[in-house]
PDB file of C-alpha atoms in Angstrom:
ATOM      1  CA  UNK A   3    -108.494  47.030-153.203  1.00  0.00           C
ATOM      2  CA  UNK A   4    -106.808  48.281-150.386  1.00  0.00           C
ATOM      3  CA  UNK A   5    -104.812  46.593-148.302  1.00  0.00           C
ATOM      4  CA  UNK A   6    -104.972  46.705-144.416  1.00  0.00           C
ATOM      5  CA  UNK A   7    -102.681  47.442-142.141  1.00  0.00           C
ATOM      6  CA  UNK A   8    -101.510  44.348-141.671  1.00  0.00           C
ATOM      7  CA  UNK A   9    -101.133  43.203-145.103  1.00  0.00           C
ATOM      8  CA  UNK A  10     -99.180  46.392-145.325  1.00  0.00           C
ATOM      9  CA  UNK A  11     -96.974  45.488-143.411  1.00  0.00           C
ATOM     10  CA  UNK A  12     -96.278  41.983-143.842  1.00  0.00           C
ATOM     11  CA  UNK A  13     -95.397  43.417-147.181  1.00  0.00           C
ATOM     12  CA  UNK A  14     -92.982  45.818-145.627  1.00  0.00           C
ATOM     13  CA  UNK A  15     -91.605  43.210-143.548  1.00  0.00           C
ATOM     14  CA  UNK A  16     -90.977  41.141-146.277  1.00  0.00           C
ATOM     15  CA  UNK A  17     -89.352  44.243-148.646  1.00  0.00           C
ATOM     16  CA  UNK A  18     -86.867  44.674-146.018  1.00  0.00           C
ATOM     17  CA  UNK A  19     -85.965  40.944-145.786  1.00  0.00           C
ATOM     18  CA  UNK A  20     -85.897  40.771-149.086  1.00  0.00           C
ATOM     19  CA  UNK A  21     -83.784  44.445-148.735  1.00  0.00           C
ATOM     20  CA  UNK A  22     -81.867  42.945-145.865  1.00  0.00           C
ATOM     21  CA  UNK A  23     -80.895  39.982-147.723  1.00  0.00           C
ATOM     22  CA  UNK A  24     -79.478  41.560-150.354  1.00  0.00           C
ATOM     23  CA  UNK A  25     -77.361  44.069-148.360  1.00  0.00           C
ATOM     24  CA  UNK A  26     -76.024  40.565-147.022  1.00  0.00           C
ATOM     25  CA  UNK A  27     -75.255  39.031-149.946  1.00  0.00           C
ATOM     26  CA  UNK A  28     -73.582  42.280-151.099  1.00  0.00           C
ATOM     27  CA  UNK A  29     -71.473  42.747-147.887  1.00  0.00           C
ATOM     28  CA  UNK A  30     -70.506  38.756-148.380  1.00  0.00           C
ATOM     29  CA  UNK A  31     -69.438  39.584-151.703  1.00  0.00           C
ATOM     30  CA  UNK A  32     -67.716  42.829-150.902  1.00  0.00           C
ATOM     31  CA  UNK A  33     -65.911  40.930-147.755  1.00  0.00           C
ATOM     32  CA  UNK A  34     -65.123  37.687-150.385  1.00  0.00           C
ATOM     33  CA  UNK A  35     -63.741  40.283-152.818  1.00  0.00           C
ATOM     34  CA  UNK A  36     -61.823  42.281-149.948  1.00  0.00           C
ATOM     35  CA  UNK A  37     -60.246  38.985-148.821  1.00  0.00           C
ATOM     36  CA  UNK A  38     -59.473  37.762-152.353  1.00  0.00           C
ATOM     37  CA  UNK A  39     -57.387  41.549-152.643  1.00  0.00           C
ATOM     38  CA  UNK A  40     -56.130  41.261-149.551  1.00  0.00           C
ATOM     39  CA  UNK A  41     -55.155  37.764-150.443  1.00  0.00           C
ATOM     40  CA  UNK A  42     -53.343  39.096-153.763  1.00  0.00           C
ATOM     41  CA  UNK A  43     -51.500  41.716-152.150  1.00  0.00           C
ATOM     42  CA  UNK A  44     -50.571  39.428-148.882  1.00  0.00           C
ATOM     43  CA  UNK A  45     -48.923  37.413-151.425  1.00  0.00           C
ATOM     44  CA  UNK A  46     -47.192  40.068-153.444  1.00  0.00           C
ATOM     45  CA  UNK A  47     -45.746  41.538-150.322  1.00  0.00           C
ATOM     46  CA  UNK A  48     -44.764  38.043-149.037  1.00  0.00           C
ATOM     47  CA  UNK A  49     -42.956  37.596-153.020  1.00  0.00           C
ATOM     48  CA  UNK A  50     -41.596  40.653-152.901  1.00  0.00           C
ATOM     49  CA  UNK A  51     -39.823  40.283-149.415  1.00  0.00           C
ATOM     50  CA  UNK A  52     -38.763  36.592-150.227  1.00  0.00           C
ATOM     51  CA  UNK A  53     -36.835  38.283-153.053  1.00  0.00           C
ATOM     52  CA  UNK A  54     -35.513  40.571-151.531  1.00  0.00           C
ATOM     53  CA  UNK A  55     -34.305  38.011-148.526  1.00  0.00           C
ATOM     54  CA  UNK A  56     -33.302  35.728-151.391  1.00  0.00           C
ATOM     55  CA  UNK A  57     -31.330  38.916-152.874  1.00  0.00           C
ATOM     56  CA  UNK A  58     -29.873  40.099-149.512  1.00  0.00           C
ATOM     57  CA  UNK A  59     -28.382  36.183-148.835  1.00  0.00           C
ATOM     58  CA  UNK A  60     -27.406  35.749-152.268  1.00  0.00           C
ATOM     59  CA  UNK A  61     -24.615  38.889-152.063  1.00  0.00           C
ATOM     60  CA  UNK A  62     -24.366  37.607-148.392  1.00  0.00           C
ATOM     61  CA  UNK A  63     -23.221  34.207-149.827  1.00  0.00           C
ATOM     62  CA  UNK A  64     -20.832  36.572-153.058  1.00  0.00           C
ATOM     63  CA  UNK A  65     -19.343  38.195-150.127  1.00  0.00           C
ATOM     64  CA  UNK A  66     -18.273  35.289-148.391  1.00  0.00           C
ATOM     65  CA  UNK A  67     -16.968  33.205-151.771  1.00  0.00           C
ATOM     66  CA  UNK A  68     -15.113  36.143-152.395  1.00  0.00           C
ATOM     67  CA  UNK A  69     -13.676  36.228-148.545  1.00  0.00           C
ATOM     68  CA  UNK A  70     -12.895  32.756-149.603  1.00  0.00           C
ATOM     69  CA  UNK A  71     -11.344  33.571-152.764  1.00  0.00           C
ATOM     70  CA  UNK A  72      -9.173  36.247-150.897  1.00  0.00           C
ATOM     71  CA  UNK A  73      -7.900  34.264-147.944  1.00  0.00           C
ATOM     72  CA  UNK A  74      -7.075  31.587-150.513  1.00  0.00           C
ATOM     73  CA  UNK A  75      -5.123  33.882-152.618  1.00  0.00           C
ATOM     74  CA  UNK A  76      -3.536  35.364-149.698  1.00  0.00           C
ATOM     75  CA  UNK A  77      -2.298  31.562-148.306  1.00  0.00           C
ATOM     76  CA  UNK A  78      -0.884  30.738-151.698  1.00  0.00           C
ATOM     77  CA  UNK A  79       0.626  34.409-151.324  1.00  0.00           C
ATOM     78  CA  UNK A  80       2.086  33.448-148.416  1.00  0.00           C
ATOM     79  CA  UNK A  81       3.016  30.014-149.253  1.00  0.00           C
ATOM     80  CA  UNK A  82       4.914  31.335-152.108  1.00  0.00           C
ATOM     81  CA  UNK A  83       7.164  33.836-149.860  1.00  0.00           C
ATOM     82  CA  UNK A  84       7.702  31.116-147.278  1.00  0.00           C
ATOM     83  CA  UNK A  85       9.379  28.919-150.531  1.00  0.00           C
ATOM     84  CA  UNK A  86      10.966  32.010-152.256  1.00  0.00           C
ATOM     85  CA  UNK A  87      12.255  32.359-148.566  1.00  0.00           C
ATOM     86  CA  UNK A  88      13.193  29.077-148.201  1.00  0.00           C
ATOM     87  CA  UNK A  89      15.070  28.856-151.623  1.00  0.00           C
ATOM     88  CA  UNK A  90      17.103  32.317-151.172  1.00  0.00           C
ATOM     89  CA  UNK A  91      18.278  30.752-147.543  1.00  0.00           C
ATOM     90  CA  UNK A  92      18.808  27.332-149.346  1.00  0.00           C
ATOM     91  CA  UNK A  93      21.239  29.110-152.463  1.00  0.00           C
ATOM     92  CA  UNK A  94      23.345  31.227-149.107  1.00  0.00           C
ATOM     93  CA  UNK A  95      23.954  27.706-148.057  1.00  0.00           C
ATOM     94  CA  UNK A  96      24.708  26.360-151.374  1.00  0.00           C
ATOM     95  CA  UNK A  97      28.016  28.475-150.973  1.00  0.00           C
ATOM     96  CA  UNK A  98      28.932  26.939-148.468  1.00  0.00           C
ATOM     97  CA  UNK A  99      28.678  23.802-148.991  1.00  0.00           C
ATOM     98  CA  UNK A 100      31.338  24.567-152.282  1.00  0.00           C
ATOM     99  CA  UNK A 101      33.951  25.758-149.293  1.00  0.00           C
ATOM    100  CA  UNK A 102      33.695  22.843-147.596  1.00  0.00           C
ATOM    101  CA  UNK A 103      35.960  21.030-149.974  1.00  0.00           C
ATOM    102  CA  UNK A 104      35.887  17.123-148.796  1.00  0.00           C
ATOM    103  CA  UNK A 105      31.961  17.363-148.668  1.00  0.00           C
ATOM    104  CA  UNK A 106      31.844  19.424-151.737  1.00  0.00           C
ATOM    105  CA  UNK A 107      34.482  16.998-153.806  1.00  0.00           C
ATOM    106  CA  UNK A 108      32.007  14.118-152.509  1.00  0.00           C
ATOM    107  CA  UNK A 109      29.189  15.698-153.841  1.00  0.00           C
ATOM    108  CA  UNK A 110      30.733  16.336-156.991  1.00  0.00           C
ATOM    109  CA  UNK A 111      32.162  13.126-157.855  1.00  0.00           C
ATOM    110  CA  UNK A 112      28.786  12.033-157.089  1.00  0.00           C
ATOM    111  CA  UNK A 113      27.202  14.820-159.667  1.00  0.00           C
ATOM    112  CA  UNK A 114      29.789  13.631-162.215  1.00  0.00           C
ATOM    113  CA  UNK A 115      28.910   9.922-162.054  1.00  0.00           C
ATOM    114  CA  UNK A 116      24.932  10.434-162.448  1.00  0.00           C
ATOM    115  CA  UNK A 117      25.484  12.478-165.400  1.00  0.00           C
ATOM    116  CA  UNK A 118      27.706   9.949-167.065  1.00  0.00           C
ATOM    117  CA  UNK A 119      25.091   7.487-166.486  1.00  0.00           C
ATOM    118  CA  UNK A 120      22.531   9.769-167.636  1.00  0.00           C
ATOM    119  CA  UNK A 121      24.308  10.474-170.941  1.00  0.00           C
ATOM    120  CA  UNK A 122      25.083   6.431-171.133  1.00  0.00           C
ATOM    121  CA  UNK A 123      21.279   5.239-170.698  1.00  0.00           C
ATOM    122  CA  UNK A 124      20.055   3.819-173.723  1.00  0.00           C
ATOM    123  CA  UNK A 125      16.441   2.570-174.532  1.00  0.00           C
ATOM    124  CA  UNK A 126      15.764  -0.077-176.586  1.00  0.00           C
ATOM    125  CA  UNK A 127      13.038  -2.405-178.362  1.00  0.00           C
ATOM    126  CA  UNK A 128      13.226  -5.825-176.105  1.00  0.00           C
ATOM    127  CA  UNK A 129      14.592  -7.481-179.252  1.00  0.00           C
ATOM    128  CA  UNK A 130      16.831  -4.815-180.191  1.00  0.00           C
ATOM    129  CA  UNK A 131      20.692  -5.529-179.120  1.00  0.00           C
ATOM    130  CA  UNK A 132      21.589  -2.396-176.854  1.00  0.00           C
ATOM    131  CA  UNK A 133      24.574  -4.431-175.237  1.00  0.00           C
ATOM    132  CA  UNK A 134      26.729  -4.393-178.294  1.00  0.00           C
ATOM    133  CA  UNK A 135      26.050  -0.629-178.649  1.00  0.00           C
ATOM    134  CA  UNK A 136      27.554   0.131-174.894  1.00  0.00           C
ATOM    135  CA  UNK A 137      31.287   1.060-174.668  1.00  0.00           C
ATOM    136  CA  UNK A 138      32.906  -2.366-172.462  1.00  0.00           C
ATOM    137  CA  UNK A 139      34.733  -0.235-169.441  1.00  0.00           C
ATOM    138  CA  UNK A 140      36.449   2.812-171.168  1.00  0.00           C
ATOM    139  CA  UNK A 141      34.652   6.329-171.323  1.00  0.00           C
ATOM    140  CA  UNK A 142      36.540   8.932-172.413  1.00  0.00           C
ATOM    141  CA  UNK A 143      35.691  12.118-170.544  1.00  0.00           C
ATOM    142  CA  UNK A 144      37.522  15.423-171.291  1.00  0.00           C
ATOM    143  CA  UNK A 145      37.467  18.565-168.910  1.00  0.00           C
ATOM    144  CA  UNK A 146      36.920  21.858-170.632  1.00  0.00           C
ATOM    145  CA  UNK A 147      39.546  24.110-169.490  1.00  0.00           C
ATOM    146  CA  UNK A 148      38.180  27.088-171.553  1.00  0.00           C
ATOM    147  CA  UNK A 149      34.938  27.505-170.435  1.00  0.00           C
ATOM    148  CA  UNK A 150      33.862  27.339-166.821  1.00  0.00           C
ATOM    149  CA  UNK A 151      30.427  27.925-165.067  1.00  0.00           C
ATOM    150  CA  UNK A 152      29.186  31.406-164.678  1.00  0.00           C
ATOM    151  CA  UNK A 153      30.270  32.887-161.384  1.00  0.00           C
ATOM    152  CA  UNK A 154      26.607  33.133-159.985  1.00  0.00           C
ATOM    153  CA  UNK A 155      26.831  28.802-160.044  1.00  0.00           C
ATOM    154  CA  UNK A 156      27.618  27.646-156.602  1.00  0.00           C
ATOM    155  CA  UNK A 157      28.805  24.424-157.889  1.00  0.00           C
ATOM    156  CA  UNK A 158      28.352  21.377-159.721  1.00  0.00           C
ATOM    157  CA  UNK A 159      29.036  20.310-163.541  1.00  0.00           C
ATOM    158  CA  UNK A 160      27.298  20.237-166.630  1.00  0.00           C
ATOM    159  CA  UNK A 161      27.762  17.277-168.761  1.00  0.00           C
ATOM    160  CA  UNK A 162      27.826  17.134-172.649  1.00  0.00           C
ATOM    161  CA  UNK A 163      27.971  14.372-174.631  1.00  0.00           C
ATOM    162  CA  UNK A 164      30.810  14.079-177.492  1.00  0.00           C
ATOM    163  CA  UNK A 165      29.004  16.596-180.032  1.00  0.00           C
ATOM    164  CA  UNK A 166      27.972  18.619-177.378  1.00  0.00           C
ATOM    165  CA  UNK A 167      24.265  18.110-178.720  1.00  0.00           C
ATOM    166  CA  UNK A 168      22.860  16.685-175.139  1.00  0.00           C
ATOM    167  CA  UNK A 169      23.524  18.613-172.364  1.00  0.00           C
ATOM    168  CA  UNK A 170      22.695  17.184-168.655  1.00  0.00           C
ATOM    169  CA  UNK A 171      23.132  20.019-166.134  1.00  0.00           C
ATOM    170  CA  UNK A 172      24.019  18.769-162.760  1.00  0.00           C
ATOM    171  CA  UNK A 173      24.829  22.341-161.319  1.00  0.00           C
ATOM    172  CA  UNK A 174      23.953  22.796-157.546  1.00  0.00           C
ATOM    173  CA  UNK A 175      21.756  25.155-158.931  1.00  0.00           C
ATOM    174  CA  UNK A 176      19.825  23.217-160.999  1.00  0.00           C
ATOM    175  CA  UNK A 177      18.734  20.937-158.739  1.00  0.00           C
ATOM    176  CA  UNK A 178      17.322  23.780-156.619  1.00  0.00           C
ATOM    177  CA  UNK A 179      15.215  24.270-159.296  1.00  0.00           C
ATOM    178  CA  UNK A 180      13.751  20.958-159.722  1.00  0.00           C
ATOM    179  CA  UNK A 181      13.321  21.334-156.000  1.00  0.00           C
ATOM    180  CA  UNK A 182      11.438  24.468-156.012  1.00  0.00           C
ATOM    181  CA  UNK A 183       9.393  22.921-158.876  1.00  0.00           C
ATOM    182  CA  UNK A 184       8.244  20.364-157.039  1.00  0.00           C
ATOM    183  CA  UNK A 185       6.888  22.365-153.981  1.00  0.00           C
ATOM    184  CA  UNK A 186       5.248  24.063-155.967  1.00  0.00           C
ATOM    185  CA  UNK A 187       1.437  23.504-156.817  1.00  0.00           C
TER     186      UNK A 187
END
């Protein structure tokens, strides 16, 4: 049985559509696999450059905490020179003050009298009787005349109590100190 010419090609026709339609279907699924890779490695790049953005403002953000950190350190710096400043200029003046004799002998009766009352200020239970404890009007105060304040005191007292077991230092000094304590943070 042979086949015509026609028939012969009809079948040849068809081969190559059939052909045809598989080269198709190949190139789709070459192109669908091309995209897919393409796809992976668009997104891989895409990671891999968010990281490294991410990394690059990450130190970015290190750098500036730590500028932070710095400039902090180096107001407290200063702060703490302005005070040391201010203290040194405040002790100069301290002197002073000690040669100015009617200001100074006002300031130091004044020193005298809030360290008596600090050495006289008892605390009691409400129903405790502190009153009979206090001395009426007479306190006997005695002036050491052996031992004076070291020669780097501007001025002031310091105040013991009779067995020299509480001590309340009123030097000029001393409340310099507390000053400087409290400026400070």
């Amino acid at each position: 049985m042979t086949l015509s010419d026609a028939d012969v090609q009809k079948q040849i026709k068809h081969r190559m559509a059939f052909i045809e339609q598989e080269a198709n279907e190949k190139a789709e699924e070459i192109d669908a696999k091309a995209e897919e890779e393409f796809n992976i490695e668009k997104g891989r790049l895409v990671q891999t450059q968010r990281l490294k953005i991410m990394e690059y403002y990450e130190k970015k953000e290190e750098q500036i905490e730590q500028q932070k950190k710095i400039q902090t350190l180096k107001v407290l710096r200063a702060r703490d020179d302005l005070i040391a400043d201010l203290l040194n200029e405040a002790k100069q003046r301290l002197s002073k003050v000690v040669k100015d004799t009617t200001r100074y002998q006002v300031l130091l009766d004044g020193l005298v009298l809030q360290g008596l009352y600090q050495l006289l200020e008892l605390q009691c239970k409400r129903q405790s009787q502190c009153t009979k404890l206090l001395p009426k009007n007479d306190v006997d105060v005695q002036i050491d005349q052996e031992s004076y304040l070291p020669e780097d005191i501007a001025g002031g007292v310091e105040i013991y109590n009779g067995d020299c077991k509480i001590k309340v230092s009123n030097t000029l000094e001393s409340w310099l100190d507390l000053i400087a304590q409290q400026m400070m943070p």
